Amino acid sequence: MLWVKAFHIVFMVTWFAGLFYLPRLFVYHAMSDDATSIERFKVMERKLFWGIMTPGAVITILLGLWMLIQGWTRYSNVLWMHIKLVTVGLLVLYHIWCGKLALDFKYDRNSHSHVWYRWFNEVPVAFLVIIVAMTIVRPF
Ligand code: HEM
């Protein structure tokens, strides 16, 4: 089971690499007005979202669920795991929102400013701190 946990963390890092980098690309994309840069950002955003971020999310969650099911009696009634799973659920919604925003940029219908994306880029930090704190410190 330790190999499962090891790869759970490896793919979690992959997922967060995308969660931190994609909104940063959105910041620069929202500031761009030349066609070459705009087309380059569209390609980078699509490859990052579908090639790295989404596989990272899917494998992190599948390996996490594997450990959860194996240790169900241990994890099912501990508050730290409940808080972790609710926070991961919100993180999945944030991930899907990133996908929708990438589509808006693809079809040149983005409606947010680069300042808005700078704040949007900070959100995953809070998720990472809460999830890792719950899983490692287990305060409840
Ligand atoms: C549905 C999604 C997830 C499920 C079901 C899940 C479940 C689990 C389980 C059952 C463990 C083993 C805990 C133990 O050692 O007893 C674990 C470990 C861990 N998870 Fe997740 N996890 C999920 C998503 C995440 C995410 C998104 C992160 C990162 C932000 C994360 C970070 C960790 C870490 C750091 C450990 C190692 C904890 C340790 O060794 O003490 N997990 N996870």
mmCIF file of N, CA and C and ligand atoms in Angstrom, residues 5 8-9 12 15-16 60-69 74-75 80-81 84-85 88 91 127-128 131-132 135-136 138, ligand 1:
data_model
loop_
_atom_site.group_PDB
_atom_site.id
_atom_site.type_symbol
_atom_site.label_atom_id
_atom_site.label_comp_id
_atom_site.label_asym_id
_atom_site.label_seq_id
_atom_site.Cartn_x
_atom_site.Cartn_y
_atom_site.Cartn_z
ATOM 1 N N LYS A 5 0.422 4.950 -1.896
ATOM 2 C CA LYS A 5 0.489 6.270 -1.255
ATOM 3 C C LYS A 5 1.583 7.123 -1.914
ATOM 4 N N HIS A 8 0.250 8.322 -5.077
ATOM 5 C CA HIS A 8 -0.816 9.275 -4.749
ATOM 6 C C HIS A 8 -0.219 10.663 -4.589
ATOM 7 N N ILE A 9 0.899 10.740 -3.883
ATOM 8 C CA ILE A 9 1.566 12.029 -3.659
ATOM 9 C C ILE A 9 2.253 12.523 -4.942
ATOM 10 N N MET A 12 -0.376 13.921 -7.080
ATOM 11 C CA MET A 12 -0.915 15.135 -6.435
ATOM 12 C C MET A 12 -0.031 16.323 -6.789
ATOM 13 N N TRP A 15 -0.736 17.289 -10.320
ATOM 14 C CA TRP A 15 -2.012 18.020 -10.386
ATOM 15 C C TRP A 15 -1.818 19.467 -9.971
ATOM 16 N N PHE A 16 -1.121 19.675 -8.844
ATOM 17 C CA PHE A 16 -0.929 21.039 -8.344
ATOM 18 C C PHE A 16 0.004 21.857 -9.220
ATOM 19 N N THR A 60 -4.552 10.860 -8.905
ATOM 20 C CA THR A 60 -4.514 11.180 -7.470
ATOM 21 C C THR A 60 -5.780 10.691 -6.786
ATOM 22 N N ILE A 61 -6.928 10.988 -7.422
ATOM 23 C CA ILE A 61 -8.218 10.625 -6.824
ATOM 24 C C ILE A 61 -8.428 9.104 -6.825
ATOM 25 N N LEU A 62 -8.064 8.429 -7.933
ATOM 26 C CA LEU A 62 -8.246 6.969 -7.986
ATOM 27 C C LEU A 62 -7.384 6.267 -6.927
ATOM 28 N N LEU A 63 -6.125 6.692 -6.786
ATOM 29 C CA LEU A 63 -5.243 6.063 -5.791
ATOM 30 C C LEU A 63 -5.707 6.412 -4.377
ATOM 31 N N GLY A 64 -6.218 7.640 -4.185
ATOM 32 C CA GLY A 64 -6.745 8.029 -2.887
ATOM 33 C C GLY A 64 -7.959 7.200 -2.508
ATOM 34 N N LEU A 65 -8.866 7.009 -3.490
ATOM 35 C CA LEU A 65 -10.062 6.194 -3.235
ATOM 36 C C LEU A 65 -9.680 4.743 -2.954
ATOM 37 N N TRP A 66 -8.648 4.267 -3.631
ATOM 38 C CA TRP A 66 -8.165 2.895 -3.393
ATOM 39 C C TRP A 66 -7.760 2.746 -1.931
ATOM 40 N N MET A 67 -6.949 3.707 -1.420
ATOM 41 C CA MET A 67 -6.522 3.646 -0.011
ATOM 42 C C MET A 67 -7.714 3.829 0.931
ATOM 43 N N LEU A 68 -8.639 4.715 0.521
ATOM 44 C CA LEU A 68 -9.810 4.979 1.372
ATOM 45 C C LEU A 68 -10.656 3.718 1.536
ATOM 46 N N ILE A 69 -10.886 3.015 0.421
ATOM 47 C CA ILE A 69 -11.709 1.789 0.458
ATOM 48 C C ILE A 69 -10.992 0.694 1.248
ATOM 49 N N ARG A 74 -11.086 2.547 9.143
ATOM 50 C CA ARG A 74 -10.185 3.487 9.818
ATOM 51 C C ARG A 74 -10.502 4.935 9.442
ATOM 52 N N TYR A 75 -10.923 5.174 8.204
ATOM 53 C CA TYR A 75 -11.043 6.550 7.726
ATOM 54 C C TYR A 75 -12.471 7.077 7.727
ATOM 55 N N TRP A 80 -10.939 14.549 10.095
ATOM 56 C CA TRP A 80 -9.908 15.084 9.177
ATOM 57 C C TRP A 80 -10.105 14.554 7.762
ATOM 58 N N MET A 81 -10.536 13.310 7.633
ATOM 59 C CA MET A 81 -10.752 12.751 6.289
ATOM 60 C C MET A 81 -12.013 13.367 5.669
ATOM 61 N N LYS A 84 -10.997 16.679 4.513
ATOM 62 C CA LYS A 84 -10.126 16.505 3.335
ATOM 63 C C LYS A 84 -10.963 16.244 2.081
ATOM 64 N N LEU A 85 -11.930 15.319 2.183
ATOM 65 C CA LEU A 85 -12.716 14.943 1.000
ATOM 66 C C LEU A 85 -13.607 16.094 0.514
ATOM 67 N N VAL A 88 -11.258 18.411 -1.252
ATOM 68 C CA VAL A 88 -10.891 17.850 -2.568
ATOM 69 C C VAL A 88 -12.047 18.021 -3.545
ATOM 70 N N LEU A 91 -11.917 21.392 -4.784
ATOM 71 C CA LEU A 91 -10.764 21.498 -5.688
ATOM 72 C C LEU A 91 -11.106 20.965 -7.075
ATOM 73 N N PHE A 127 -6.304 25.520 -0.780
ATOM 74 C CA PHE A 127 -6.699 24.107 -0.860
ATOM 75 C C PHE A 127 -5.538 23.199 -0.444
ATOM 76 N N LEU A 128 -4.337 23.500 -0.965
ATOM 77 C CA LEU A 128 -3.174 22.640 -0.675
ATOM 78 C C LEU A 128 -2.877 22.627 0.824
ATOM 79 N N ILE A 131 -5.684 20.602 2.739
ATOM 80 C CA ILE A 131 -5.663 19.153 2.492
ATOM 81 C C ILE A 131 -4.434 18.508 3.141
ATOM 82 N N VAL A 132 -3.265 19.112 2.949
ATOM 83 C CA VAL A 132 -2.044 18.521 3.520
ATOM 84 C C VAL A 132 -2.075 18.598 5.048
ATOM 85 N N THR A 135 -4.321 15.880 6.290
ATOM 86 C CA THR A 135 -3.808 14.523 6.078
ATOM 87 C C THR A 135 -2.594 14.214 6.938
ATOM 88 N N ILE A 136 -1.765 15.231 7.204
ATOM 89 C CA ILE A 136 -0.528 15.003 7.967
ATOM 90 C C ILE A 136 -0.726 15.271 9.459
ATOM 91 N N ARG A 138 -3.731 15.903 11.087
ATOM 92 C CA ARG A 138 -4.964 15.266 11.565
ATOM 93 C C ARG A 138 -5.437 15.928 12.864
HETATM 94 C C1 HEM B 1 -10.578 11.957 -3.451
HETATM 95 C C2 HEM B 1 -9.371 12.340 -3.229
HETATM 96 C C3 HEM B 1 -8.452 11.764 -2.164
HETATM 97 C C4 HEM B 1 -8.623 10.685 -1.335
HETATM 98 C C5 HEM B 1 -9.807 9.728 -1.267
HETATM 99 C C6 HEM B 1 -7.419 10.577 -0.505
HETATM 100 C C7 HEM B 1 -7.214 9.575 0.456
HETATM 101 C C8 HEM B 1 -6.016 9.377 1.091
HETATM 102 C C9 HEM B 1 -5.741 8.275 2.005
HETATM 103 C C10 HEM B 1 -6.749 7.201 2.421
HETATM 104 C C11 HEM B 1 -4.462 8.394 2.406
HETATM 105 C C12 HEM B 1 -3.671 7.458 3.374
HETATM 106 C C13 HEM B 1 -3.693 8.097 4.751
HETATM 107 C C14 HEM B 1 -2.814 7.289 5.686
HETATM 108 O O1 HEM B 1 -1.608 7.337 5.569
HETATM 109 O O2 HEM B 1 -3.373 6.640 6.574
HETATM 110 C C15 HEM B 1 -3.931 9.574 1.775
HETATM 111 C C16 HEM B 1 -2.661 10.013 1.982
HETATM 112 C C17 HEM B 1 -2.261 11.237 1.568
HETATM 113 N N1 HEM B 1 -2.973 12.124 0.785
HETATM 114 FE FE1 HEM B 1 -4.741 11.835 -0.073
HETATM 115 N N2 HEM B 1 -6.563 11.581 -0.832
HETATM 116 C C18 HEM B 1 -7.165 12.334 -1.829
HETATM 117 C C19 HEM B 1 -6.666 13.451 -2.439
HETATM 118 C C20 HEM B 1 -5.514 14.057 -1.993
HETATM 119 C C21 HEM B 1 -5.068 15.348 -2.437
HETATM 120 C C22 HEM B 1 -5.776 16.220 -3.460
HETATM 121 C C23 HEM B 1 -3.926 15.614 -1.757
HETATM 122 C C24 HEM B 1 -3.048 16.831 -1.822
HETATM 123 C C25 HEM B 1 -3.305 18.005 -1.797
HETATM 124 C C26 HEM B 1 -3.639 14.483 -0.889
HETATM 125 C C27 HEM B 1 -2.546 14.389 -0.052
HETATM 126 C C28 HEM B 1 -2.204 13.257 0.662
HETATM 127 C C29 HEM B 1 -0.954 13.091 1.408
HETATM 128 C C30 HEM B 1 0.160 14.122 1.552
HETATM 129 C C31 HEM B 1 -0.978 11.805 1.965
HETATM 130 C C32 HEM B 1 0.122 11.089 2.823
HETATM 131 C C33 HEM B 1 -0.272 11.179 4.280
HETATM 132 C C34 HEM B 1 0.659 10.397 5.176
HETATM 133 O O3 HEM B 1 1.528 9.675 4.715
HETATM 134 O O4 HEM B 1 0.486 10.510 6.392
HETATM 135 N N3 HEM B 1 -4.628 13.552 -1.057
HETATM 136 N N4 HEM B 1 -4.894 10.151 0.978
#
